[in-house]
Amino acid sequence: MKKTLGVCVFFIIFFAVRAGTIDTISVYSSAMQKAIKCVVITPADYKKSTKSYPVLYLLHGYAGNYARWLTVAPQLKNKADEMQLIIVCPDAGYGSWYIDSPADSAIRYETFTAMELVKHIDSSYKTYTDRAHRAITGLSMGGHGGLYLAIRHKEVFGAAGSISGLVDLNFFPKGMNFKNLFGDSTVFAGNLQKNSVINVVDGLKNRELKITLDCGIYDFLIIPNRSLHQKLLKLRIEHDYAERPGIHNAAYWKNSIDYQLLFFKKFFEEGRLREQGEKGEKR
């Protein structure tokens, strides 16, 4: 009995202490002529392993930074190990909205995140380098960024999400650094419309992306999220949509990311099954 109990305690301790490794790296952006910090979380056995890993790009919100997600959801280091994936959290400045600004050539976070950063991660880490093993999501501004970048770069990302995202920029037309990003009054409205997720989805076809989005019922952004959900239904674009009790805060985001990780895990597993099937057919 004591021996059995000892073995059980050993395994409980062993699995409890297993967690991913957290690194902070700097990635140089040629588009913006500067180095940008990112957090990279790898599984516990990453260094010893010879296998490749899927990658989730996880984007912070307005006024946040590359380290924000570790504060919001400290369980991420365990989730990276449990789900055997790499999580990358890039910095996007105070309020870039993950776009290449039509008004300020120094702001090129779309190019950095969707192209330069992905290229760097794939060349520096043991990753699968196809869209079937690459996903992107984020909170608030990062929720907009996750959907915006994936829709505009479907050759890069196979799945995308949004948590409490400002998916319709017209919801706050006079704030959130928009004037600096989109220009003066003569071009502002057109640029704001063109770069808003709720309009970008017009160029999306069904099943081109796996999509998940959710928002707290008491969040001030629930209205644009419901509008986007209804538009996707009208366009007959399959997607997962959820409303749960909560407001626009860290407690909601900490809870939500666990659900989205399960969504992306299923997506990655489907990619591996397809890959195995294709290899079997070639034999």
CSV table of C-alpha atoms in Angstrom, one decimal:
chain,number,residue,atom,x,y,z
A,1,MET,CA,0.0,0.0,0.0
A,2,LYS,CA,2.8,2.4,1.0
A,3,LYS,CA,4.7,1.5,-2.2
A,4,THR,CA,1.7,2.2,-4.3
A,5,LEU,CA,1.1,5.5,-2.6
A,6,GLY,CA,4.7,6.5,-3.1
A,7,VAL,CA,4.5,5.8,-6.8
A,8,CYS,CA,1.4,7.8,-7.1
A,9,VAL,CA,2.9,10.8,-5.3
A,10,PHE,CA,6.0,10.5,-7.5
A,11,PHE,CA,3.9,10.8,-10.7
A,12,ILE,CA,1.8,13.6,-9.3
A,13,ILE,CA,4.9,15.6,-8.5
A,14,PHE,CA,6.6,14.7,-11.8
A,15,PHE,CA,3.7,15.9,-13.9
A,16,ALA,CA,3.0,18.9,-11.7
A,17,VAL,CA,6.5,20.3,-12.1
A,18,ARG,CA,6.7,19.8,-15.9
A,19,ALA,CA,6.3,23.1,-17.6
A,20,GLY,CA,7.4,24.9,-20.7
A,21,THR,CA,10.6,27.0,-21.0
A,22,ILE,CA,10.1,30.8,-21.3
A,23,ASP,CA,12.6,32.8,-23.3
A,24,THR,CA,12.6,36.5,-24.3
A,25,ILE,CA,14.2,37.1,-27.7
A,26,SER,CA,14.8,40.0,-29.9
A,27,VAL,CA,13.8,39.8,-33.6
A,28,TYR,CA,15.1,42.4,-36.0
A,29,SER,CA,12.5,43.9,-38.3
A,30,SER,CA,13.9,45.1,-41.6
A,31,ALA,CA,10.6,46.8,-42.4
A,32,MET,CA,10.8,49.0,-39.3
A,33,GLN,CA,14.6,49.1,-38.8
A,34,LYS,CA,14.5,48.0,-35.2
A,35,ALA,CA,14.7,45.0,-32.9
A,36,ILE,CA,11.4,43.8,-31.4
A,37,LYS,CA,11.1,41.7,-28.3
A,38,CYS,CA,9.0,38.5,-28.1
A,39,VAL,CA,8.3,35.9,-25.6
A,40,VAL,CA,8.7,32.3,-26.8
A,41,ILE,CA,7.4,29.4,-24.7
A,42,THR,CA,8.6,25.9,-25.7
A,43,PRO,CA,7.6,22.5,-24.2
A,44,ALA,CA,9.7,21.1,-21.3
A,45,ASP,CA,11.3,18.4,-23.6
A,46,TYR,CA,11.9,20.7,-26.5
A,47,LYS,CA,15.7,20.7,-26.4
A,48,LYS,CA,16.0,16.9,-26.2
A,49,SER,CA,13.3,16.3,-28.8
A,50,THR,CA,13.9,15.8,-32.5
A,51,LYS,CA,10.3,16.4,-33.5
A,52,SER,CA,8.7,19.5,-35.0
A,53,TYR,CA,6.1,21.5,-33.2
A,54,PRO,CA,3.0,23.5,-34.2
A,55,VAL,CA,3.1,27.2,-33.4
A,56,LEU,CA,0.5,29.6,-31.8
A,57,TYR,CA,1.1,33.3,-32.2
A,58,LEU,CA,-0.5,35.0,-29.2
A,59,LEU,CA,-1.1,38.8,-29.5
A,60,HIS,CA,-1.4,41.4,-26.7
A,61,GLY,CA,-3.9,44.2,-26.4
A,62,TYR,CA,-3.9,47.9,-26.6
A,63,ALA,CA,-1.2,49.5,-24.3
A,64,GLY,CA,0.2,46.0,-23.6
A,65,ASN,CA,3.5,44.4,-24.6
A,66,TYR,CA,5.2,41.1,-25.4
A,67,ALA,CA,5.1,40.0,-21.7
A,68,ARG,CA,1.5,40.8,-21.1
A,69,TRP,CA,0.1,37.3,-21.8
A,70,LEU,CA,2.4,35.8,-19.1
A,71,THR,CA,0.8,38.0,-16.5
A,72,VAL,CA,-2.8,37.4,-17.8
A,73,ALA,CA,-2.4,33.6,-18.2
A,74,PRO,CA,0.5,32.1,-16.2
A,75,GLN,CA,-0.8,28.7,-17.1
A,76,LEU,CA,0.6,29.1,-20.6
A,77,LYS,CA,4.0,27.6,-19.7
A,78,ASN,CA,2.2,24.5,-18.6
A,79,LYS,CA,-0.2,24.5,-21.6
A,80,ALA,CA,2.8,24.6,-24.0
A,81,ASP,CA,4.1,21.4,-22.5
A,82,GLU,CA,0.8,19.7,-22.1
A,83,MET,CA,-0.3,20.4,-25.7
A,84,GLN,CA,3.2,20.1,-27.2
A,85,LEU,CA,3.3,23.4,-29.1
A,86,ILE,CA,5.3,26.5,-29.2
A,87,ILE,CA,3.7,29.8,-28.2
A,88,VAL,CA,5.1,33.1,-29.5
A,89,CYS,CA,4.0,36.4,-28.0
A,90,PRO,CA,5.3,39.4,-30.0
A,91,ASP,CA,5.4,43.0,-29.1
A,92,ALA,CA,3.3,45.3,-31.3
A,93,GLY,CA,3.8,48.7,-29.7
A,94,TYR,CA,1.3,50.7,-27.6
A,95,GLY,CA,-1.4,50.8,-30.3
A,96,SER,CA,-0.4,49.5,-33.7
A,97,TRP,CA,-3.5,47.3,-34.3
A,98,TYR,CA,-1.1,44.9,-36.1
A,99,ILE,CA,-1.4,46.8,-39.4
A,100,ASP,CA,1.0,48.4,-41.8
A,101,SER,CA,-0.1,52.0,-41.4
A,102,PRO,CA,-1.1,53.9,-44.5
A,103,ALA,CA,-0.3,57.1,-42.8
A,104,ASP,CA,3.0,56.4,-41.0
A,105,SER,CA,5.7,54.3,-42.9
A,106,ALA,CA,7.5,53.6,-39.6
A,107,ILE,CA,4.6,51.4,-38.4
A,108,ARG,CA,4.7,48.0,-40.1
A,109,TYR,CA,3.5,45.5,-37.6
A,110,GLU,CA,1.5,43.5,-40.2
A,111,THR,CA,4.7,42.8,-42.1
A,112,PHE,CA,6.7,42.1,-39.0
A,113,THR,CA,4.2,39.7,-37.4
A,114,ALA,CA,2.9,37.8,-40.4
A,115,MET,CA,6.1,37.6,-42.4
A,116,GLU,CA,9.4,38.6,-40.6
A,117,LEU,CA,8.6,37.0,-37.3
A,118,VAL,CA,7.2,33.8,-38.7
A,119,LYS,CA,10.2,33.4,-40.9
A,120,HIS,CA,12.5,33.9,-37.9
A,121,ILE,CA,10.7,31.5,-35.7
A,122,ASP,CA,10.7,28.8,-38.4
A,123,SER,CA,14.4,29.2,-39.0
A,124,SER,CA,15.3,29.3,-35.4
A,125,TYR,CA,13.0,26.7,-33.8
A,126,LYS,CA,11.9,23.1,-34.6
A,127,THR,CA,8.6,24.0,-36.1
A,128,TYR,CA,6.2,22.7,-38.8
A,129,THR,CA,6.5,25.3,-41.5
A,130,ASP,CA,3.1,24.9,-43.1
A,131,ARG,CA,-0.2,26.7,-42.4
A,132,ALA,CA,-1.8,23.5,-41.1
A,133,HIS,CA,0.4,23.8,-38.0
A,134,ARG,CA,0.3,27.6,-37.5
A,135,ALA,CA,-2.4,29.6,-35.7
A,136,ILE,CA,-2.9,33.1,-34.4
A,137,THR,CA,-5.1,34.8,-31.8
A,138,GLY,CA,-5.1,37.5,-29.2
A,139,LEU,CA,-7.0,39.7,-26.8
A,140,SER,CA,-8.7,43.0,-27.5
A,141,MET,CA,-6.4,44.8,-30.0
A,142,GLY,CA,-4.8,41.4,-30.4
A,143,GLY,CA,-8.1,39.9,-31.2
A,144,HIS,CA,-8.5,42.3,-34.1
A,145,GLY,CA,-4.9,41.4,-35.0
A,146,GLY,CA,-5.4,37.7,-34.9
A,147,LEU,CA,-8.3,37.7,-37.4
A,148,TYR,CA,-6.9,40.6,-39.5
A,149,LEU,CA,-3.6,39.0,-40.1
A,150,ALA,CA,-4.9,35.5,-40.7
A,151,ILE,CA,-7.5,36.7,-43.3
A,152,ARG,CA,-4.9,38.8,-45.1
A,153,HIS,CA,-2.3,36.0,-44.9
A,154,LYS,CA,-4.1,32.8,-45.4
A,155,GLU,CA,-1.0,31.2,-46.9
A,156,VAL,CA,0.7,31.7,-43.5
A,157,PHE,CA,-2.0,30.9,-40.9
A,158,GLY,CA,-4.5,28.1,-41.1
A,159,ALA,CA,-6.5,29.0,-38.0
A,160,ALA,CA,-7.3,32.3,-36.2
A,161,GLY,CA,-9.1,33.5,-33.1
A,162,SER,CA,-10.2,36.6,-31.3
A,163,ILE,CA,-10.8,37.1,-27.5
A,164,SER,CA,-12.8,40.2,-26.6
A,165,GLY,CA,-11.6,41.7,-29.9
A,166,LEU,CA,-12.3,45.2,-31.2
A,167,VAL,CA,-13.4,43.7,-34.5
A,168,ASP,CA,-15.1,46.8,-35.8
A,169,LEU,CA,-12.7,49.8,-35.6
A,170,ASN,CA,-15.6,52.2,-36.3
A,171,PHE,CA,-16.9,51.3,-32.8
A,172,PHE,CA,-14.3,53.9,-31.5
A,173,PRO,CA,-13.7,56.1,-34.6
A,174,LYS,CA,-12.0,58.9,-32.7
A,175,GLY,CA,-9.8,57.0,-30.3
A,176,MET,CA,-7.2,54.3,-29.9
A,177,ASN,CA,-4.4,55.9,-31.8
A,178,PHE,CA,-6.5,55.7,-35.0
A,179,LYS,CA,-5.6,59.2,-36.4
A,180,ASN,CA,-1.9,58.4,-36.3
A,181,LEU,CA,-2.5,55.1,-38.0
A,182,PHE,CA,-5.1,56.0,-40.7
A,183,GLY,CA,-4.3,59.6,-41.6
A,184,ASP,CA,-6.2,62.9,-41.6
A,185,SER,CA,-9.8,63.6,-42.3
A,186,THR,CA,-9.6,63.2,-46.1
A,187,VAL,CA,-8.5,59.6,-46.0
A,188,PHE,CA,-9.3,58.6,-42.4
A,189,ALA,CA,-12.7,57.1,-42.9
A,190,GLY,CA,-11.7,55.0,-45.9
A,191,ASN,CA,-8.6,53.6,-44.3
A,192,LEU,CA,-10.5,52.8,-41.1
A,193,GLN,CA,-13.1,50.9,-43.0
A,194,LYS,CA,-10.6,49.1,-45.2
A,195,ASN,CA,-8.6,47.8,-42.2
A,196,SER,CA,-11.4,46.8,-39.9
A,197,VAL,CA,-12.0,43.0,-39.5
A,198,ILE,CA,-15.7,43.3,-39.9
A,199,ASN,CA,-15.0,44.5,-43.5
A,200,VAL,CA,-11.9,42.4,-44.2
A,201,VAL,CA,-14.0,39.2,-43.8
A,202,ASP,CA,-15.7,40.2,-47.1
A,203,GLY,CA,-12.7,38.7,-48.9
A,204,LEU,CA,-12.9,35.4,-47.0
A,205,LYS,CA,-14.4,32.2,-48.4
A,206,ASN,CA,-15.9,29.4,-46.3
A,207,ARG,CA,-13.4,26.9,-44.9
A,208,GLU,CA,-10.3,29.0,-45.9
A,209,LEU,CA,-9.6,29.4,-42.2
A,210,LYS,CA,-10.6,27.8,-39.0
A,211,ILE,CA,-12.1,30.6,-36.9
A,212,THR,CA,-13.0,31.0,-33.3
A,213,LEU,CA,-14.1,34.1,-31.5
A,214,ASP,CA,-15.6,34.8,-28.1
A,215,CYS,CA,-16.5,37.8,-25.9
A,216,GLY,CA,-17.8,38.4,-22.4
A,217,ILE,CA,-21.5,39.0,-22.1
A,218,TYR,CA,-20.9,42.2,-20.1
A,219,ASP,CA,-17.9,43.3,-22.2
A,220,PHE,CA,-18.4,46.8,-23.8
A,221,LEU,CA,-17.2,45.1,-27.1
A,222,ILE,CA,-20.0,42.5,-27.1
A,223,ILE,CA,-21.9,44.5,-29.7
A,224,PRO,CA,-19.3,44.5,-32.5
A,225,ASN,CA,-18.5,40.8,-31.7
A,226,ARG,CA,-22.2,39.9,-32.2
A,227,SER,CA,-22.2,41.9,-35.4
A,228,LEU,CA,-19.2,40.0,-36.7
A,229,HIS,CA,-20.8,36.7,-35.8
A,230,GLN,CA,-24.0,37.6,-37.6
A,231,LYS,CA,-22.0,38.8,-40.7
A,232,LEU,CA,-20.1,35.5,-40.8
A,233,LEU,CA,-23.4,33.6,-40.6
A,234,LYS,CA,-24.7,35.7,-43.5
A,235,LEU,CA,-21.6,35.0,-45.5
A,236,ARG,CA,-22.0,31.3,-44.7
A,237,ILE,CA,-18.5,31.2,-43.2
A,238,GLU,CA,-18.2,28.4,-40.6
A,239,HIS,CA,-16.8,29.5,-37.3
A,240,ASP,CA,-17.0,28.9,-33.6
A,241,TYR,CA,-18.6,31.7,-31.6
A,242,ALA,CA,-19.1,31.9,-27.8
A,243,GLU,CA,-20.4,34.3,-25.2
A,244,ARG,CA,-19.6,33.7,-21.6
A,245,PRO,CA,-20.1,35.6,-18.4
A,246,GLY,CA,-17.4,38.2,-18.0
A,247,ILE,CA,-16.2,41.7,-18.8
A,248,HIS,CA,-13.2,43.2,-20.6
A,249,ASN,CA,-10.5,42.1,-18.1
A,250,ALA,CA,-7.7,39.6,-17.4
A,251,ALA,CA,-9.9,37.2,-15.5
A,252,TYR,CA,-12.0,36.7,-18.7
A,253,TRP,CA,-8.9,36.4,-20.9
A,254,LYS,CA,-7.2,33.9,-18.6
A,255,ASN,CA,-10.3,31.6,-18.8
A,256,SER,CA,-10.9,32.1,-22.5
A,257,ILE,CA,-7.5,31.2,-23.7
A,258,ASP,CA,-7.9,27.7,-22.3
A,259,TYR,CA,-10.9,27.1,-24.6
A,260,GLN,CA,-9.1,28.6,-27.6
A,261,LEU,CA,-6.1,26.4,-27.0
A,262,LEU,CA,-8.4,23.3,-27.2
A,263,PHE,CA,-9.8,24.6,-30.5
A,264,PHE,CA,-6.3,25.1,-31.9
A,265,LYS,CA,-5.1,21.7,-30.6
A,266,LYS,CA,-7.9,20.0,-32.6
A,267,PHE,CA,-6.9,22.0,-35.6
A,268,PHE,CA,-3.2,20.9,-35.3
A,269,GLU,CA,-4.2,17.3,-34.8
A,270,GLU,CA,-6.3,17.4,-38.0
A,271,GLY,CA,-3.2,18.7,-39.8
A,272,ARG,CA,-1.1,15.9,-38.5
A,273,LEU,CA,-3.7,13.3,-39.6
A,274,ARG,CA,-3.8,14.7,-43.1
A,275,GLU,CA,0.0,14.7,-43.3
A,276,GLN,CA,0.1,11.0,-42.2
A,277,GLY,CA,-2.6,10.1,-44.7
A,278,GLU,CA,-0.7,11.8,-47.5
A,279,LYS,CA,2.5,10.0,-46.6
A,280,GLY,CA,0.6,6.7,-46.5
A,281,GLU,CA,-0.8,7.3,-50.0
A,282,LYS,CA,2.7,7.9,-51.4
A,283,ARG,CA,4.0,4.6,-50.2
